[in-house]
GROMACS .gro file of C-alpha atoms in nm:
model
  371
    1MET     CA    1  -2.171  -1.048  -0.076
    2ILE     CA    2  -1.895  -1.062  -0.332
    3TYR     CA    3  -1.622  -0.861  -0.186
    4LEU     CA    4  -1.418  -0.732  -0.492
    5ASP     CA    5  -1.242  -0.413  -0.303
    6SER     CA    6  -0.947  -0.552  -0.142
    7ALA     CA    7  -0.738  -0.268  -0.250
    8ALA     CA    8  -0.970  -0.025  -0.014
    9THR     CA    9  -0.936  -0.309   0.274
   10SER     CA   10  -0.879  -0.661   0.309
   11LEU     CA   11  -1.219  -0.763   0.468
   12LEU     CA   12  -1.192  -1.174   0.386
   13LYS     CA   13  -0.897  -1.180   0.656
   14PRO     CA   14  -0.770  -1.509   0.822
   15GLN     CA   15  -0.946  -1.594   1.151
   16CYS     CA   16  -0.644  -1.592   1.353
   17VAL     CA   17  -0.624  -1.206   1.308
   18GLY     CA   18  -0.954  -1.139   1.500
   19GLU     CA   19  -0.828  -1.399   1.760
   20ALA     CA   20  -0.512  -1.251   1.817
   21MET     CA   21  -0.686  -0.881   1.866
   22ALA     CA   22  -0.929  -1.037   2.134
   23ALA     CA   23  -0.645  -1.203   2.292
   24ALA     CA   24  -0.404  -0.891   2.340
   25MET     CA   25  -0.750  -0.671   2.460
   26GLY     CA   26  -0.742  -0.949   2.720
   27ARG     CA   27  -0.395  -0.961   2.773
   28CYS     CA   28  -0.151  -0.675   2.679
   29ALA     CA   29  -0.102  -0.366   2.836
   30SER     CA   30   0.159  -0.109   2.694
   31PRO     CA   31   0.535  -0.180   2.602
   32GLY     CA   32   0.814   0.008   2.770
   33ARG     CA   33   0.547   0.114   3.056
   34GLY     CA   34   0.589  -0.148   3.298
   35SER     CA   35   0.765  -0.466   3.427
   36HIS     CA   36   0.490  -0.624   3.489
   37GLU     CA   37   0.373  -0.928   3.273
   38SER     CA   38   0.104  -0.771   3.068
   39ALA     CA   39   0.371  -0.487   2.983
   40ARG     CA   40   0.635  -0.756   2.870
   41LEU     CA   41   0.353  -0.943   2.683
   42ALA     CA   42   0.314  -0.658   2.467
   43ALA     CA   43   0.633  -0.583   2.422
   44GLU     CA   44   0.677  -0.893   2.299
   45VAL     CA   45   0.364  -0.875   2.070
   46CYS     CA   46   0.547  -0.558   1.910
   47TRP     CA   47   0.889  -0.699   1.908
   48ASP     CA   48   0.766  -0.997   1.713
   49CYS     CA   49   0.571  -0.791   1.447
   50ARG     CA   50   0.904  -0.600   1.379
   51CYS     CA   51   1.079  -0.933   1.339
   52ALA     CA   52   0.833  -1.088   1.111
   53ALA     CA   53   0.826  -0.777   0.884
   54ALA     CA   54   1.179  -0.735   0.870
   55GLU     CA   55   1.211  -1.074   0.781
   56LEU     CA   56   0.931  -1.053   0.495
   57PHE     CA   57   1.079  -0.720   0.341
   58HIS     CA   58   1.450  -0.817   0.417
   59VAL     CA   59   1.515  -0.521   0.639
   60ALA     CA   60   1.862  -0.496   0.818
   61SER     CA   61   1.750  -0.444   1.161
   62GLU     CA   62   1.407  -0.480   1.366
   63GLU     CA   63   1.449  -0.103   1.486
   64GLN     CA   64   1.395   0.027   1.127
   65VAL     CA   65   1.046  -0.108   1.117
   66VAL     CA   66   0.845   0.184   1.268
   67PHE     CA   67   0.429   0.144   1.386
   68THR     CA   68   0.258   0.407   1.204
   69MET     CA   69  -0.158   0.445   1.186
   70ASN     CA   70  -0.171   0.339   0.864
   71ALA     CA   71   0.034   0.401   0.519
   72THR     CA   72  -0.063   0.781   0.492
   73HIS     CA   73   0.097   0.837   0.852
   74ALA     CA   74   0.402   0.651   0.745
   75ILE     CA   75   0.415   0.858   0.412
   76ASN     CA   76   0.389   1.185   0.582
   77LEU     CA   77   0.673   1.105   0.822
   78ALA     CA   78   0.900   1.029   0.549
   79ILE     CA   79   0.783   1.348   0.388
   80HIS     CA   80   0.849   1.519   0.679
   81SER     CA   81   1.185   1.403   0.755
   82LEU     CA   82   1.312   1.465   0.385
   83VAL     CA   83   1.146   1.753   0.236
   84GLY     CA   84   1.086   2.143   0.309
   85PRO     CA   85   0.916   2.424   0.120
   86GLY     CA   86   1.055   2.513  -0.198
   87ASP     CA   87   1.221   2.161  -0.233
   88ARG     CA   88   1.160   2.004  -0.583
   89VAL     CA   89   1.026   1.628  -0.554
   90VAL     CA   90   0.981   1.406  -0.828
   91ILE     CA   91   0.694   1.178  -0.840
   92SER     CA   92   0.515   0.935  -1.059
   93GLY     CA   93   0.217   1.024  -1.233
   94TRP     CA   94   0.038   0.749  -1.057
   95GLU     CA   95   0.051   0.882  -0.674
   96HIS     CA   96  -0.217   0.871  -0.421
   97ASN     CA   97  -0.357   1.164  -0.276
   98ALA     CA   98  -0.135   1.068   0.011
   99VAL     CA   99   0.183   1.132  -0.132
  100VAL     CA  100   0.028   1.480  -0.323
  101ARG     CA  101  -0.137   1.636  -0.033
  102PRO     CA  102   0.178   1.623   0.205
  103LEU     CA  103   0.395   1.751  -0.043
  104HIS     CA  104   0.166   2.044  -0.120
  105ALA     CA  105   0.098   2.084   0.237
  106ARG     CA  106   0.524   2.109   0.282
  107GLY     CA  107   0.533   2.355   0.052
  108ALA     CA  108   0.702   2.131  -0.226
  109VAL     CA  109   0.746   2.194  -0.595
  110ILE     CA  110   0.586   1.883  -0.724
  111ASP     CA  111   0.750   1.774  -1.047
  112VAL     CA  112   0.546   1.483  -1.215
  113ALA     CA  113   0.752   1.234  -1.419
  114ALA     CA  114   0.428   1.157  -1.617
  115ALA     CA  115   0.410   0.827  -1.866
  116PRO     CA  116   0.132   0.657  -2.048
  117LEU     CA  117  -0.059   0.349  -1.845
  118PHE     CA  118   0.150   0.044  -1.822
  119ASP     CA  119   0.469   0.198  -2.033
  120ARG     CA  120   0.760   0.096  -1.811
  121GLU     CA  121   1.013   0.208  -2.022
  122GLY     CA  122   0.842   0.581  -2.052
  123THR     CA  123   0.824   0.626  -1.704
  124LEU     CA  124   1.208   0.566  -1.652
  125GLU     CA  125   1.304   0.828  -1.921
  126ALA     CA  126   1.069   1.025  -1.717
  127PHE     CA  127   1.195   0.984  -1.384
  128ALA     CA  128   1.594   1.005  -1.562
  129ARG     CA  129   1.491   1.351  -1.726
  130ARG     CA  130   1.425   1.502  -1.413
  131LEU     CA  131   1.575   1.357  -1.088
  132SER     CA  132   1.918   1.598  -1.127
  133GLY     CA  133   1.912   1.840  -0.819
  134ALA     CA  134   1.595   1.704  -0.680
  135ARG     CA  135   1.593   1.697  -0.313
  136ALA     CA  136   1.362   1.358  -0.291
  137ALA     CA  137   1.141   1.108  -0.503
  138VAL     CA  138   0.829   0.929  -0.435
  139CYS     CA  139   0.724   0.665  -0.621
  140THR     CA  140   0.399   0.404  -0.591
  141HIS     CA  141   0.507   0.041  -0.639
  142VAL     CA  142   0.144  -0.030  -0.762
  143SER     CA  143  -0.099   0.209  -0.877
  144ASN     CA  144  -0.412   0.193  -0.666
  145VAL     CA  145  -0.637   0.246  -0.947
  146PHE     CA  146  -0.479   0.050  -1.238
  147GLY     CA  147  -0.276  -0.211  -1.091
  148PHE     CA  148   0.010  -0.054  -1.281
  149ILE     CA  149   0.336  -0.232  -1.146
  150LEU     CA  150   0.582   0.048  -1.182
  151PRO     CA  151   0.954  -0.039  -1.212
  152ILE     CA  152   1.048   0.027  -0.872
  153TYR     CA  153   1.390  -0.130  -0.846
  154ASP     CA  154   1.509   0.028  -1.182
  155ILE     CA  155   1.356   0.387  -1.060
  156ALA     CA  156   1.526   0.322  -0.719
  157ARG     CA  157   1.868   0.246  -0.917
  158LEU     CA  158   1.822   0.579  -1.097
  159CYS     CA  159   1.797   0.748  -0.770
  160LYS     CA  160   2.071   0.618  -0.625
  161ALA     CA  161   2.291   0.744  -0.924
  162ALA     CA  162   2.145   1.075  -0.879
  163GLY     CA  163   2.188   1.104  -0.525
  164VAL     CA  164   1.834   1.136  -0.462
  165PRO     CA  165   1.661   0.976  -0.160
  166LEU     CA  166   1.384   0.786  -0.252
  167ILE     CA  167   1.026   0.723  -0.079
  168VAL     CA  168   0.833   0.403  -0.200
  169ASP     CA  169   0.439   0.377  -0.148
  170ALA     CA  170   0.391   0.010  -0.098
  171ALA     CA  171   0.048   0.060  -0.030
  172GLN     CA  172  -0.066  -0.180  -0.254
  173SER     CA  173   0.186  -0.402  -0.296
  174ALA     CA  174   0.318  -0.516   0.047
  175GLY     CA  175   0.221  -0.873   0.083
  176VAL     CA  176   0.149  -0.903  -0.261
  177LEU     CA  177   0.457  -0.862  -0.451
  178PRO     CA  178   0.778  -0.933  -0.351
  179LEU     CA  179   0.976  -0.647  -0.196
  180ASP     CA  180   1.312  -0.660  -0.081
  181PHE     CA  181   1.384  -0.340   0.111
  182GLN     CA  182   1.789  -0.416   0.099
  183ARG     CA  183   1.761  -0.446  -0.264
  184LEU     CA  184   1.583  -0.098  -0.285
  185ASP     CA  185   1.814   0.071  -0.116
  186CYS     CA  186   1.566   0.324  -0.042
  187ALA     CA  187   1.535   0.613   0.261
  188PHE     CA  188   1.175   0.490   0.343
  189ALA     CA  189   0.910   0.246   0.222
  190ALA     CA  190   0.546   0.302   0.349
  191MET     CA  191   0.286   0.038   0.368
  192PRO     CA  192  -0.047  -0.009   0.539
  193GLY     CA  193  -0.149  -0.329   0.787
  194HIS     CA  194  -0.501  -0.363   0.655
  195LYS     CA  195  -0.447  -0.460   0.278
  196GLY     CA  196  -0.229  -0.695   0.158
  197LEU     CA  197  -0.080  -0.763   0.521
  198MET     CA  198  -0.414  -0.872   0.596
  199GLY     CA  199  -0.398  -0.680   0.961
  200PRO     CA  200  -0.665  -0.481   1.088
  201GLN     CA  201  -0.767  -0.119   1.014
  202GLY     CA  202  -0.539   0.134   1.192
  203THR     CA  203  -0.194  -0.018   1.160
  204GLY     CA  204   0.091   0.052   0.905
  205LEU     CA  205   0.457   0.029   0.882
  206LEU     CA  206   0.729   0.267   0.819
  207LEU     CA  207   1.075   0.102   0.693
  208CYS     CA  208   1.362   0.343   0.792
  209HIS     CA  209   1.699   0.380   0.599
  210GLY     CA  210   1.720   0.762   0.596
  211GLU     CA  211   1.743   1.046   0.853
  212THR     CA  212   1.418   1.085   1.035
  213LYS     CA  213   1.237   1.372   1.200
  214PRO     CA  214   0.964   1.311   1.444
  215LEU     CA  215   0.578   1.455   1.334
  216LEU     CA  216   0.437   1.396   1.708
  217PHE     CA  217   0.630   1.402   2.016
  218GLY     CA  218   0.567   1.264   2.349
  219GLY     CA  219   0.618   0.967   2.551
  220SER     CA  220   0.825   0.682   2.394
  221GLY     CA  221   0.907   0.471   2.696
  222SER     CA  222   1.271   0.543   2.671
  223LEU     CA  223   1.518   0.839   2.817
  224SER     CA  224   1.214   0.992   3.008
  225ARG     CA  225   1.456   1.317   3.129
  226GLU     CA  226   1.537   1.410   2.805
  227ARG     CA  227   1.297   1.676   2.654
  228ASP     CA  228   1.368   1.571   2.266
  229MET     CA  229   1.248   1.252   2.126
  230PRO     CA  230   1.510   0.981   2.135
  231ALA     CA  231   1.725   0.987   1.841
  232PHE     CA  232   1.717   0.615   1.810
  233LEU     CA  233   1.430   0.413   1.599
  234PRO     CA  234   1.216   0.305   1.651
  235ASP     CA  235   1.141   0.515   1.958
  236ARG     CA  236   1.218   0.838   1.770
  237LEU     CA  237   0.899   0.813   1.575
  238GLU     CA  238   0.672   0.605   1.775
  239ALA     CA  239   0.530   0.878   2.039
  240GLY     CA  240   0.215   0.749   2.237
  241THR     CA  241   0.077   0.415   2.334
  242GLN     CA  242   0.067   0.189   2.055
  243ASN     CA  243  -0.222   0.011   1.916
  244VAL     CA  244  -0.100  -0.316   2.065
  245PRO     CA  245  -0.406  -0.516   1.965
  246GLY     CA  246  -0.401  -0.382   1.599
  247ILE     CA  247  -0.001  -0.481   1.597
  248ALA     CA  248  -0.113  -0.844   1.723
  249GLY     CA  249  -0.368  -0.863   1.447
  250LEU     CA  250  -0.100  -0.728   1.214
  251LEU     CA  251   0.160  -0.981   1.315
  252GLU     CA  252  -0.058  -1.293   1.255
  253GLY     CA  253  -0.147  -1.137   0.904
  254ILE     CA  254   0.210  -1.100   0.835
  255ARG     CA  255   0.233  -1.475   0.942
  256TYR     CA  256  -0.025  -1.541   0.696
  257VAL     CA  257   0.153  -1.372   0.415
  258GLN     CA  258   0.485  -1.540   0.514
  259SER     CA  259   0.305  -1.922   0.533
  260THR     CA  260   0.122  -1.869   0.198
  261GLY     CA  261   0.387  -1.722   0.042
  262VAL     CA  262   0.423  -1.363  -0.169
  263GLU     CA  263   0.499  -1.533  -0.479
  264GLN     CA  264   0.180  -1.758  -0.468
  265ILE     CA  265  -0.059  -1.437  -0.325
  266GLU     CA  266   0.089  -1.254  -0.672
  267ARG     CA  267   0.004  -1.554  -0.893
  268CYS     CA  268  -0.364  -1.574  -0.739
  269GLU     CA  269  -0.468  -1.216  -0.747
  270ARG     CA  270  -0.321  -1.179  -1.109
  271SER     CA  271  -0.493  -1.514  -1.213
  272GLN     CA  272  -0.801  -1.408  -1.063
  273LEU     CA  273  -0.808  -1.078  -1.230
  274ARG     CA  274  -0.748  -1.229  -1.602
  275LEU     CA  275  -0.997  -1.492  -1.543
  276PHE     CA  276  -1.263  -1.205  -1.434
  277ALA     CA  277  -1.175  -1.006  -1.720
  278ALA     CA  278  -1.216  -1.312  -1.942
  279GLU     CA  279  -1.517  -1.373  -1.851
  280LEU     CA  280  -1.680  -1.015  -1.890
  281GLY     CA  281  -1.475  -0.931  -2.189
  282ASP     CA  282  -1.612  -0.639  -2.359
  283SER     CA  283  -1.990  -0.669  -2.228
  284VAL     CA  284  -2.026  -0.422  -2.009
  285GLY     CA  285  -1.744  -0.146  -2.114
  286GLN     CA  286  -1.375  -0.100  -2.144
  287LEU     CA  287  -1.148  -0.309  -1.940
  288MET     CA  288  -0.809  -0.098  -1.852
  289LEU     CA  289  -0.659  -0.417  -1.908
  290SER     CA  290  -0.215  -0.455  -1.979
  291PRO     CA  291  -0.154  -0.657  -2.259
  292ASP     CA  292   0.166  -0.819  -2.057
  293PRO     CA  293   0.020  -0.963  -1.753
  294SER     CA  294   0.345  -0.903  -1.562
  295LEU     CA  295   0.290  -0.531  -1.541
  296GLN     CA  296  -0.045  -0.555  -1.365
  297SER     CA  297  -0.164  -0.680  -1.017
  298GLY     CA  298  -0.482  -0.790  -0.879
  299VAL     CA  299  -0.668  -0.432  -0.961
  300LEU     CA  300  -0.868  -0.374  -1.253
  301SER     CA  301  -1.021  -0.071  -1.368
  302LEU     CA  302  -1.345  -0.037  -1.561
  303LEU     CA  303  -1.486   0.258  -1.784
  304PRO     CA  304  -1.891   0.126  -1.795
  305ARG     CA  305  -2.099   0.187  -2.087
  306ASP     CA  306  -2.361   0.379  -2.071
  307ILE     CA  307  -2.399   0.482  -1.717
  308ASP     CA  308  -2.188   0.714  -1.435
  309CYS     CA  309  -1.945   0.497  -1.229
  310GLU     CA  310  -2.038   0.575  -0.916
  311GLU     CA  311  -2.439   0.485  -1.026
  312ALA     CA  312  -2.250   0.124  -1.166
  313ALA     CA  313  -2.129   0.083  -0.815
  314GLU     CA  314  -2.426   0.153  -0.661
  315LEU     CA  315  -2.610  -0.077  -0.859
  316LEU     CA  316  -2.335  -0.358  -0.812
  317GLY     CA  317  -2.343  -0.287  -0.430
  318GLN     CA  318  -2.723  -0.356  -0.439
  319GLY     CA  319  -2.676  -0.679  -0.640
  320GLY     CA  320  -2.417  -0.806  -0.391
  321VAL     CA  321  -2.109  -0.709  -0.555
  322ALA     CA  322  -1.857  -0.491  -0.347
  323VAL     CA  323  -1.651  -0.240  -0.554
  324ARG     CA  324  -1.517   0.079  -0.542
  325ALA     CA  325  -1.608   0.392  -0.803
  326GLY     CA  326  -1.490   0.718  -0.855
  327LEU     CA  327  -1.168   0.895  -0.873
  328HIS     CA  328  -1.013   0.643  -0.548
  329CYS     CA  329  -0.817   0.925  -0.386
  330ALA     CA  330  -0.589   0.963  -0.685
  331PRO     CA  331  -0.665   1.228  -0.926
  332LEU     CA  332  -0.326   1.238  -1.053
  333ALA     CA  333  -0.348   0.882  -1.182
  334HIS     CA  334  -0.658   0.949  -1.348
  335GLU     CA  335  -0.502   1.267  -1.524
  336SER     CA  336  -0.232   1.020  -1.650
  337ALA     CA  337  -0.473   0.766  -1.781
  338GLY     CA  338  -0.722   1.032  -1.920
  339THR     CA  339  -0.987   0.892  -1.678
  340LEU     CA  340  -1.021   1.233  -1.495
  341ARG     CA  341  -1.363   1.304  -1.613
  342SER     CA  342  -1.530   0.982  -1.544
  343GLY     CA  343  -1.326   0.804  -1.280
  344THR     CA  344  -1.335   0.423  -1.285
  345VAL     CA  345  -1.518   0.130  -1.136
  346ARG     CA  346  -1.243  -0.038  -0.955
  347PHE     CA  347  -1.248  -0.454  -0.901
  348SER     CA  348  -0.964  -0.598  -0.682
  349PHE     CA  349  -0.889  -0.920  -0.598
  350SER     CA  350  -0.733  -1.136  -0.287
  351PRO     CA  351  -0.611  -1.464  -0.215
  352ARG     CA  352  -0.888  -1.534   0.030
  353LEU     CA  353  -1.104  -1.500  -0.247
  354ARG     CA  354  -1.258  -1.823  -0.395
  355ARG     CA  355  -1.265  -1.899  -0.750
  356ASP     CA  356  -1.622  -1.954  -0.766
  357ASP     CA  357  -1.679  -1.610  -0.595
  358VAL     CA  358  -1.468  -1.462  -0.912
  359LEU     CA  359  -1.670  -1.606  -1.162
  360LEU     CA  360  -2.006  -1.530  -0.960
  361GLY     CA  361  -1.884  -1.156  -0.926
  362ALA     CA  362  -1.842  -1.148  -1.348
  363LYS     CA  363  -2.174  -1.306  -1.360
  364TYR     CA  364  -2.358  -1.055  -1.161
  365THR     CA  365  -2.169  -0.729  -1.323
  366LYS     CA  366  -2.279  -0.880  -1.629
  367GLU     CA  367  -2.627  -0.919  -1.541
  368ILE     CA  368  -2.640  -0.554  -1.350
  369LEU     CA  369  -2.419  -0.372  -1.611
  370GLY     CA  370  -2.527  -0.529  -1.965
  371LYS     CA  371  -2.851  -0.439  -1.947
   0.00000   0.00000   0.00000
């Protein structure tokens, strides 16, 4: 199988990730739930993972790194902390349902800063027009459908000037693009463990700088006499037993990213995308490709010729090419790009993918969809 679906889950993980998870299953109990060796080992794994994440993302304090189940959980925590019913929230036109649905559920007024695909200036202008008086802003760093890299640091500066707290969805950028939490100076940044960070499913991180409100309540291993959740991080947002095997795997995934280098990963994925696109040309349909390579990460959408997207993905899967098709849980992004009715076939790349696999994936795609 040629795996071209890393934007969904990084299946091609370093071997050390699974080994660390298996070791934790046999050695680690729960952090903060005892003074015995297995509890201490669990606490060390969790602390080491916080430290590694804080170093990678330039977070001032390890306590600001909160473990979550996934990016969706992290975004829900951030939105719950900042947004109430009737609050106006500015979002980009490229947001995932992990942003739109929690805002809708909170009764927020969603104000979309719409702009054309790969138009950074238009995006900035749209945010600048809408931020005044907003309660919060939410912006993805990279579109999960089109790989569009939004000008997140410029958007963060606009939010800061307007006094509007910003939540950054780093689901497609964490571990793939440089992300400096201190430079962003945003309220929250949310990310999954199972994509660019090479960790297992069921893991995620929320980087916190703003006011926090818990979504879950229960044991935290601290201040057990109190009825309220602790006021300090990370305990305030981490009720219940943690996914220690998952965190152990995430730690090794982060270490892989650190040792490889985010800049090298970025270059690798962008090179793979350009190679794949060059091999396809216009043989199978319209590629949603930015003329400026710096505006697009390792995610490429295709509008296939004379075939439905879902059918195209099914044929590719049968032919040994793993992709995703449809709306990719981001109908707003498709509305912004004009592909809401059709959806797209999405190809996404990975530093664990070999050049020969990229070429073979393009060859198979031309053979299967070019008929």
